[in-house]
Amino acid sequence: AQTVTQSQPEMSVQEAETVTLSCTYDTSESDYYLFWYKQPPSRQMILVIRQEAYKQQNATENRFSVNFQKAAKSFSLKISDSQLGDAAMYFCAYRSEDYGGSQGNLIFGKGTKLSVKP
Amino acid sequence: KAGVTQTPRYLIKTRGQQVTLSCSPISGHRSVSWYQQTPGQGLQFLFEYFSETQRNKGNFPGRFSGRQFSNSRSEMNVSTLELGDSALYLCASSLGGGRAWGEQFFGPGTRLTVL
């Protein structure tokens, strides 16, 4: 069974600084997807960034980028120029490839609570 | 487009009762997934429905069930409630076709408290 581990329950960053959230996963599969989701307090979970396992190039979305190390099974999220609105729980998630098109069955880590100090 | 909606937002029940939660996906989305979020266990996948058929199922007891209607709206039911069923239940919708790359859009959740 696949597992996702986020070893940092809480992180703190100064506004405008850079922070990196860690995520490791365990799988025997070769095709899969990795995601970072953000859950602000009392607000809906939203997708921050995603990575296909077969792509060597790291995904980037504006201030958010990942460092995907497939051999090490590591998938860290870097937030540059941190803003107050980045304060939230961040979840790393894994999904197996499914050629039937199943888009459910995300396996989540326990999350990292990010605080942003003004 | 309207986002994923879930009703009710809050619910209080007592042990032994049953409960039905509803989820309306984004228009055009055919896949609906349900997740349970608790402080102890985190986010756990319950099941996914696509075109009125259960396509995937997590490791939950049979007390947890669901269904999907022809308009893609979905309901989940929990029978014989236990204290441990207290959780935030999240619904997520996605287009459902193609490979598993698709993004899931989450609803605000239903907060269930079992007394």
PDB file of C-alpha atoms in Angstrom:
ATOM      1  CA  ALA A   1       0.000   0.000   0.000  1.00  0.00           C
ATOM      2  CA  GLN A   2       1.120   3.504  -0.730  1.00  0.00           C
ATOM      3  CA  THR A   3       1.892   5.897   2.096  1.00  0.00           C
ATOM      4  CA  VAL A   4       2.617   9.611   2.273  1.00  0.00           C
ATOM      5  CA  THR A   5       4.633  11.157   5.092  1.00  0.00           C
ATOM      6  CA  GLN A   6       4.921  14.799   6.026  1.00  0.00           C
ATOM      7  CA  SER A   7       7.487  15.022   8.799  1.00  0.00           C
ATOM      8  CA  GLN A   8       6.905  18.663   9.719  1.00  0.00           C
ATOM      9  CA  PRO A   9       3.628  19.121  11.612  1.00  0.00           C
ATOM     10  CA  GLU A  10       4.187  22.883  11.807  1.00  0.00           C
ATOM     11  CA  MET A  11       6.344  25.397  10.009  1.00  0.00           C
ATOM     12  CA  SER A  12       6.745  29.136  10.285  1.00  0.00           C
ATOM     13  CA  VAL A  13       8.055  31.668   7.782  1.00  0.00           C
ATOM     14  CA  GLN A  14       8.557  35.403   7.722  1.00  0.00           C
ATOM     15  CA  GLU A  15       6.542  37.313   5.157  1.00  0.00           C
ATOM     16  CA  ALA A  16       8.470  37.675   1.868  1.00  0.00           C
ATOM     17  CA  GLU A  17      10.828  34.826   2.787  1.00  0.00           C
ATOM     18  CA  THR A  18      11.041  31.338   1.276  1.00  0.00           C
ATOM     19  CA  VAL A  19       9.923  28.144   2.965  1.00  0.00           C
ATOM     20  CA  THR A  20      10.146  24.491   1.947  1.00  0.00           C
ATOM     21  CA  LEU A  21       7.669  21.850   3.066  1.00  0.00           C
ATOM     22  CA  SER A  22       8.804  18.227   2.979  1.00  0.00           C
ATOM     23  CA  CYS A  23       6.965  15.173   1.737  1.00  0.00           C
ATOM     24  CA  THR A  24       8.102  11.616   1.205  1.00  0.00           C
ATOM     25  CA  TYR A  25       6.079   8.733  -0.113  1.00  0.00           C
ATOM     26  CA  ASP A  26       6.360   5.025  -0.484  1.00  0.00           C
ATOM     27  CA  THR A  27       5.169   3.112  -3.525  1.00  0.00           C
ATOM     28  CA  SER A  28       6.147   0.260  -5.753  1.00  0.00           C
ATOM     29  CA  GLU A  29       4.343   1.796  -8.717  1.00  0.00           C
ATOM     30  CA  SER A  30       6.082   3.582 -11.539  1.00  0.00           C
ATOM     31  CA  ASP A  31       3.159   5.667 -12.801  1.00  0.00           C
ATOM     32  CA  TYR A  32       1.488   8.015 -10.385  1.00  0.00           C
ATOM     33  CA  TYR A  33       0.727  11.637  -9.617  1.00  0.00           C
ATOM     34  CA  LEU A  34       1.687  13.847  -6.719  1.00  0.00           C
ATOM     35  CA  PHE A  35      -0.177  16.879  -5.482  1.00  0.00           C
ATOM     36  CA  TRP A  36       0.067  19.641  -2.943  1.00  0.00           C
ATOM     37  CA  TYR A  37      -3.233  20.892  -1.569  1.00  0.00           C
ATOM     38  CA  LYS A  38      -3.813  23.933   0.609  1.00  0.00           C
ATOM     39  CA  GLN A  39      -6.559  24.091   3.227  1.00  0.00           C
ATOM     40  CA  PRO A  40      -6.927  27.579   4.758  1.00  0.00           C
ATOM     41  CA  PRO A  41      -8.667  27.797   8.132  1.00  0.00           C
ATOM     42  CA  SER A  42     -12.388  27.126   7.695  1.00  0.00           C
ATOM     43  CA  ARG A  43     -12.056  27.329   3.946  1.00  0.00           C
ATOM     44  CA  GLN A  44     -12.118  24.877   1.094  1.00  0.00           C
ATOM     45  CA  MET A  45      -9.184  22.758   0.060  1.00  0.00           C
ATOM     46  CA  ILE A  46      -7.605  23.912  -3.181  1.00  0.00           C
ATOM     47  CA  LEU A  47      -4.977  22.422  -5.447  1.00  0.00           C
ATOM     48  CA  VAL A  48      -1.651  24.246  -5.331  1.00  0.00           C
ATOM     49  CA  ILE A  49       0.482  22.223  -7.710  1.00  0.00           C
ATOM     50  CA  ARG A  50       0.725  18.759  -9.252  1.00  0.00           C
ATOM     51  CA  GLN A  51       3.434  16.581 -10.736  1.00  0.00           C
ATOM     52  CA  GLU A  52       3.314  13.584 -13.036  1.00  0.00           C
ATOM     53  CA  ALA A  53       5.815  10.933 -12.015  1.00  0.00           C
ATOM     54  CA  TYR A  54       7.069  10.335 -15.537  1.00  0.00           C
ATOM     55  CA  LYS A  55       8.036  13.997 -15.940  1.00  0.00           C
ATOM     56  CA  GLN A  56      11.548  14.808 -14.786  1.00  0.00           C
ATOM     57  CA  GLN A  57      10.957  18.533 -14.919  1.00  0.00           C
ATOM     58  CA  ASN A  58       9.777  20.008 -11.656  1.00  0.00           C
ATOM     59  CA  ALA A  59       6.365  21.672 -11.737  1.00  0.00           C
ATOM     60  CA  THR A  60       6.061  25.405 -11.080  1.00  0.00           C
ATOM     61  CA  GLU A  61       3.015  27.588 -10.467  1.00  0.00           C
ATOM     62  CA  ASN A  62       3.924  31.230  -9.870  1.00  0.00           C
ATOM     63  CA  ARG A  63       5.491  31.411  -6.381  1.00  0.00           C
ATOM     64  CA  PHE A  64       5.061  27.669  -5.816  1.00  0.00           C
ATOM     65  CA  SER A  65       7.490  25.066  -7.077  1.00  0.00           C
ATOM     66  CA  VAL A  66       8.327  21.489  -6.265  1.00  0.00           C
ATOM     67  CA  ASN A  67      11.499  19.477  -5.987  1.00  0.00           C
ATOM     68  CA  PHE A  68      10.556  16.017  -7.237  1.00  0.00           C
ATOM     69  CA  GLN A  69      13.143  13.322  -6.598  1.00  0.00           C
ATOM     70  CA  LYS A  70      11.623  10.100  -7.933  1.00  0.00           C
ATOM     71  CA  ALA A  71      14.418   7.770  -6.852  1.00  0.00           C
ATOM     72  CA  ALA A  72      14.374   9.195  -3.344  1.00  0.00           C
ATOM     73  CA  LYS A  73      10.548   9.281  -3.346  1.00  0.00           C
ATOM     74  CA  SER A  74      10.612  12.864  -2.215  1.00  0.00           C
ATOM     75  CA  PHE A  75       8.276  15.689  -3.238  1.00  0.00           C
ATOM     76  CA  SER A  76       8.920  18.969  -1.442  1.00  0.00           C
ATOM     77  CA  LEU A  77       7.055  22.239  -1.945  1.00  0.00           C
ATOM     78  CA  LYS A  78       8.869  25.554  -2.048  1.00  0.00           C
ATOM     79  CA  ILE A  79       6.931  28.759  -1.463  1.00  0.00           C
ATOM     80  CA  SER A  80       8.797  31.880  -2.493  1.00  0.00           C
ATOM     81  CA  ASP A  81       7.996  35.428  -1.385  1.00  0.00           C
ATOM     82  CA  SER A  82       5.616  34.119   1.279  1.00  0.00           C
ATOM     83  CA  GLN A  83       2.433  36.084   1.801  1.00  0.00           C
ATOM     84  CA  LEU A  84       0.029  36.263   4.746  1.00  0.00           C
ATOM     85  CA  GLY A  85      -2.561  34.501   2.609  1.00  0.00           C
ATOM     86  CA  ASP A  86      -0.286  31.470   2.350  1.00  0.00           C
ATOM     87  CA  ALA A  87      -1.007  30.584   5.978  1.00  0.00           C
ATOM     88  CA  ALA A  88      -2.853  27.258   5.877  1.00  0.00           C
ATOM     89  CA  MET A  89      -2.572  23.512   6.253  1.00  0.00           C
ATOM     90  CA  TYR A  90      -0.688  22.003   3.356  1.00  0.00           C
ATOM     91  CA  PHE A  91      -1.286  18.420   2.372  1.00  0.00           C
ATOM     92  CA  CYS A  92       0.866  16.297   0.140  1.00  0.00           C
ATOM     93  CA  ALA A  93      -1.135  13.682  -1.767  1.00  0.00           C
ATOM     94  CA  TYR A  94      -0.502  10.687  -3.997  1.00  0.00           C
ATOM     95  CA  ARG A  95      -2.695   9.122  -6.631  1.00  0.00           C
ATOM     96  CA  SER A  96      -1.975   5.965  -8.595  1.00  0.00           C
ATOM     97  CA  GLU A  97      -2.295   6.064 -12.341  1.00  0.00           C
ATOM     98  CA  ASP A  98      -5.622   4.610 -13.367  1.00  0.00           C
ATOM     99  CA  TYR A  99      -6.221   3.985 -17.022  1.00  0.00           C
ATOM    100  CA  GLY A 100      -9.904   3.691 -16.270  1.00  0.00           C
ATOM    101  CA  GLY A 101      -9.813   7.373 -15.442  1.00  0.00           C
ATOM    102  CA  SER A 102     -10.434   7.171 -11.707  1.00  0.00           C
ATOM    103  CA  GLN A 103      -9.673  10.563 -10.249  1.00  0.00           C
ATOM    104  CA  GLY A 104     -10.501   9.727  -6.689  1.00  0.00           C
ATOM    105  CA  ASN A 105      -8.523   7.818  -4.135  1.00  0.00           C
ATOM    106  CA  LEU A 106      -6.047  10.481  -3.146  1.00  0.00           C
ATOM    107  CA  ILE A 107      -3.741   9.306  -0.386  1.00  0.00           C
ATOM    108  CA  PHE A 108      -2.899  12.225   1.863  1.00  0.00           C
ATOM    109  CA  GLY A 109      -0.122  12.972   4.306  1.00  0.00           C
ATOM    110  CA  LYS A 110      -1.036  14.260   7.752  1.00  0.00           C
ATOM    111  CA  GLY A 111      -0.367  17.840   6.734  1.00  0.00           C
ATOM    112  CA  THR A 112       1.917  20.712   7.663  1.00  0.00           C
ATOM    113  CA  LYS A 113       0.495  23.802   9.311  1.00  0.00           C
ATOM    114  CA  LEU A 114       2.218  26.846   7.860  1.00  0.00           C
ATOM    115  CA  SER A 115       2.204  30.144   9.733  1.00  0.00           C
ATOM    116  CA  VAL A 116       3.320  33.365   8.073  1.00  0.00           C
ATOM    117  CA  LYS A 117       4.669  36.107  10.313  1.00  0.00           C
ATOM    118  CA  PRO A 118       4.224  39.742   9.236  1.00  0.00           C
TER     119      PRO A 118
ATOM    120  CA  LYS B   1     -19.394  28.203 -12.553  1.00  0.00           C
ATOM    121  CA  ALA B   2     -20.693  27.402  -9.120  1.00  0.00           C
ATOM    122  CA  GLY B   3     -18.343  25.356  -6.981  1.00  0.00           C
ATOM    123  CA  VAL B   4     -18.940  22.095  -5.190  1.00  0.00           C
ATOM    124  CA  THR B   5     -21.711  22.442  -2.634  1.00  0.00           C
ATOM    125  CA  GLN B   6     -22.359  20.249   0.361  1.00  0.00           C
ATOM    126  CA  THR B   7     -25.398  20.121   2.585  1.00  0.00           C
ATOM    127  CA  PRO B   8     -25.868  20.369   5.426  1.00  0.00           C
ATOM    128  CA  ARG B   9     -22.758  22.195   6.600  1.00  0.00           C
ATOM    129  CA  TYR B  10     -23.174  21.116  10.209  1.00  0.00           C
ATOM    130  CA  LEU B  11     -24.918  18.151  11.723  1.00  0.00           C
ATOM    131  CA  ILE B  12     -25.299  16.788  15.240  1.00  0.00           C
ATOM    132  CA  LYS B  13     -26.478  13.225  15.735  1.00  0.00           C
ATOM    133  CA  THR B  14     -26.480  10.678  18.529  1.00  0.00           C
ATOM    134  CA  ARG B  15     -24.946   7.232  18.560  1.00  0.00           C
ATOM    135  CA  GLY B  16     -26.963   4.636  16.716  1.00  0.00           C
ATOM    136  CA  GLN B  17     -28.669   7.082  14.390  1.00  0.00           C
ATOM    137  CA  GLN B  18     -28.053   7.272  10.676  1.00  0.00           C
ATOM    138  CA  VAL B  19     -27.168  10.291   8.591  1.00  0.00           C
ATOM    139  CA  THR B  20     -27.240  11.282   4.926  1.00  0.00           C
ATOM    140  CA  LEU B  21     -24.924  13.903   3.487  1.00  0.00           C
ATOM    141  CA  SER B  22     -25.354  15.475   0.077  1.00  0.00           C
ATOM    142  CA  CYS B  23     -22.901  16.762  -2.492  1.00  0.00           C
ATOM    143  CA  SER B  24     -23.584  18.671  -5.699  1.00  0.00           C
ATOM    144  CA  PRO B  25     -20.581  18.665  -8.045  1.00  0.00           C
ATOM    145  CA  ILE B  26     -19.486  21.376 -10.405  1.00  0.00           C
ATOM    146  CA  SER B  27     -21.635  21.425 -13.512  1.00  0.00           C
ATOM    147  CA  GLY B  28     -20.249  19.009 -16.079  1.00  0.00           C
ATOM    148  CA  HIS B  29     -18.264  16.969 -13.562  1.00  0.00           C
ATOM    149  CA  ARG B  30     -19.163  13.314 -13.529  1.00  0.00           C
ATOM    150  CA  SER B  31     -16.894  12.025 -10.780  1.00  0.00           C
ATOM    151  CA  VAL B  32     -17.613  12.562  -7.103  1.00  0.00           C
ATOM    152  CA  SER B  33     -15.298  11.384  -4.342  1.00  0.00           C
ATOM    153  CA  TRP B  34     -15.825  11.431  -0.602  1.00  0.00           C
ATOM    154  CA  TYR B  35     -13.194  11.835   2.105  1.00  0.00           C
ATOM    155  CA  GLN B  36     -13.282  11.742   5.887  1.00  0.00           C
ATOM    156  CA  GLN B  37     -11.063  14.208   7.761  1.00  0.00           C
ATOM    157  CA  THR B  38     -10.294  13.720  11.457  1.00  0.00           C
ATOM    158  CA  PRO B  39      -7.486  15.089  13.659  1.00  0.00           C
ATOM    159  CA  GLY B  40      -6.238  11.603  14.416  1.00  0.00           C
ATOM    160  CA  GLN B  41      -6.465   9.807  11.077  1.00  0.00           C
ATOM    161  CA  GLY B  42      -6.171  12.805   8.779  1.00  0.00           C
ATOM    162  CA  LEU B  43      -7.799  12.648   5.351  1.00  0.00           C
ATOM    163  CA  GLN B  44      -9.005   9.251   4.260  1.00  0.00           C
ATOM    164  CA  PHE B  45     -10.652   8.273   1.018  1.00  0.00           C
ATOM    165  CA  LEU B  46     -14.131   6.771   1.355  1.00  0.00           C
ATOM    166  CA  PHE B  47     -15.322   6.127  -2.205  1.00  0.00           C
ATOM    167  CA  GLU B  48     -15.648   7.538  -5.690  1.00  0.00           C
ATOM    168  CA  TYR B  49     -18.666   7.507  -7.952  1.00  0.00           C
ATOM    169  CA  PHE B  50     -18.658   7.998 -11.692  1.00  0.00           C
ATOM    170  CA  SER B  51     -21.723   7.846 -13.890  1.00  0.00           C
ATOM    171  CA  GLU B  52     -23.813   6.448 -11.030  1.00  0.00           C
ATOM    172  CA  THR B  53     -21.382   3.588 -10.401  1.00  0.00           C
ATOM    173  CA  GLN B  54     -18.954   3.172  -7.546  1.00  0.00           C
ATOM    174  CA  ARG B  55     -15.555   3.164  -9.215  1.00  0.00           C
ATOM    175  CA  ASN B  56     -13.257   3.047  -6.207  1.00  0.00           C
ATOM    176  CA  LYS B  57     -13.618   2.339  -2.524  1.00  0.00           C
ATOM    177  CA  GLY B  58     -11.488   2.998   0.538  1.00  0.00           C
ATOM    178  CA  ASN B  59     -11.100   0.869   3.619  1.00  0.00           C
ATOM    179  CA  PHE B  60     -14.209   1.763   5.585  1.00  0.00           C
ATOM    180  CA  PRO B  61     -16.844  -0.507   7.128  1.00  0.00           C
ATOM    181  CA  GLY B  62     -20.072  -1.278   5.339  1.00  0.00           C
ATOM    182  CA  ARG B  63     -21.899   1.267   7.509  1.00  0.00           C
ATOM    183  CA  PHE B  64     -20.564   3.832   5.077  1.00  0.00           C
ATOM    184  CA  SER B  65     -22.325   3.805   1.753  1.00  0.00           C
ATOM    185  CA  GLY B  66     -23.007   6.151  -1.082  1.00  0.00           C
ATOM    186  CA  ARG B  67     -24.774   6.621  -4.330  1.00  0.00           C
ATOM    187  CA  GLN B  68     -24.797   8.932  -7.296  1.00  0.00           C
ATOM    188  CA  PHE B  69     -27.759  10.164  -9.258  1.00  0.00           C
ATOM    189  CA  SER B  70     -28.116  10.725 -12.974  1.00  0.00           C
ATOM    190  CA  ASN B  71     -27.417  14.453 -12.515  1.00  0.00           C
ATOM    191  CA  SER B  72     -24.081  13.520 -10.817  1.00  0.00           C
ATOM    192  CA  ARG B  73     -25.248  14.654  -7.402  1.00  0.00           C
ATOM    193  CA  SER B  74     -24.081  12.255  -4.735  1.00  0.00           C
ATOM    194  CA  GLU B  75     -25.138  11.240  -1.279  1.00  0.00           C
ATOM    195  CA  MET B  76     -23.299   9.339   1.376  1.00  0.00           C
ATOM    196  CA  ASN B  77     -24.982   7.541   4.209  1.00  0.00           C
ATOM    197  CA  VAL B  78     -23.607   6.425   7.535  1.00  0.00           C
ATOM    198  CA  SER B  79     -25.739   4.012   9.498  1.00  0.00           C
ATOM    199  CA  THR B  80     -25.528   3.115  13.187  1.00  0.00           C
ATOM    200  CA  LEU B  81     -23.361   6.122  13.994  1.00  0.00           C
ATOM    201  CA  GLU B  82     -20.437   5.743  16.364  1.00  0.00           C
ATOM    202  CA  LEU B  83     -18.580   8.418  18.292  1.00  0.00           C
ATOM    203  CA  GLY B  84     -15.580   7.865  16.034  1.00  0.00           C
ATOM    204  CA  ASP B  85     -17.588   8.924  13.013  1.00  0.00           C
ATOM    205  CA  SER B  86     -17.371  12.533  14.167  1.00  0.00           C
ATOM    206  CA  ALA B  87     -15.431  14.202  11.389  1.00  0.00           C
ATOM    207  CA  LEU B  88     -15.407  16.665   8.547  1.00  0.00           C
ATOM    208  CA  TYR B  89     -16.714  14.909   5.445  1.00  0.00           C
ATOM    209  CA  LEU B  90     -15.380  16.361   2.240  1.00  0.00           C
ATOM    210  CA  CYS B  91     -16.761  15.862  -1.207  1.00  0.00           C
ATOM    211  CA  ALA B  92     -14.681  16.459  -4.311  1.00  0.00           C
ATOM    212  CA  SER B  93     -15.709  16.528  -7.939  1.00  0.00           C
ATOM    213  CA  SER B  94     -13.760  16.144 -11.148  1.00  0.00           C
ATOM    214  CA  LEU B  95     -14.456  15.679 -14.816  1.00  0.00           C
ATOM    215  CA  GLY B  96     -13.896  11.959 -14.475  1.00  0.00           C
ATOM    216  CA  GLY B  97     -12.716  11.133 -17.945  1.00  0.00           C
ATOM    217  CA  GLY B  98      -9.254  10.439 -19.211  1.00  0.00           C
ATOM    218  CA  ARG B  99      -6.344   9.526 -17.020  1.00  0.00           C
ATOM    219  CA  ALA B 100      -6.003  10.042 -13.304  1.00  0.00           C
ATOM    220  CA  TRP B 101      -4.348  13.407 -13.850  1.00  0.00           C
ATOM    221  CA  GLY B 102      -7.618  15.216 -13.312  1.00  0.00           C
ATOM    222  CA  GLU B 103      -7.908  17.853 -10.645  1.00  0.00           C
ATOM    223  CA  GLN B 104     -10.393  17.357  -7.845  1.00  0.00           C
ATOM    224  CA  PHE B 105     -12.326  20.378  -6.644  1.00  0.00           C
ATOM    225  CA  PHE B 106     -13.324  20.175  -3.017  1.00  0.00           C
ATOM    226  CA  GLY B 107     -16.473  21.349  -1.309  1.00  0.00           C
ATOM    227  CA  PRO B 108     -16.566  23.124   2.065  1.00  0.00           C
ATOM    228  CA  GLY B 109     -17.395  19.921   3.899  1.00  0.00           C
ATOM    229  CA  THR B 110     -20.051  18.742   6.307  1.00  0.00           C
ATOM    230  CA  ARG B 111     -19.052  18.809   9.959  1.00  0.00           C
ATOM    231  CA  LEU B 112     -20.664  15.785  11.647  1.00  0.00           C
ATOM    232  CA  THR B 113     -20.689  15.540  15.412  1.00  0.00           C
ATOM    233  CA  VAL B 114     -21.853  12.306  17.028  1.00  0.00           C
ATOM    234  CA  LEU B 115     -22.861  12.548  20.690  1.00  0.00           C
TER     235      LEU B 115
END
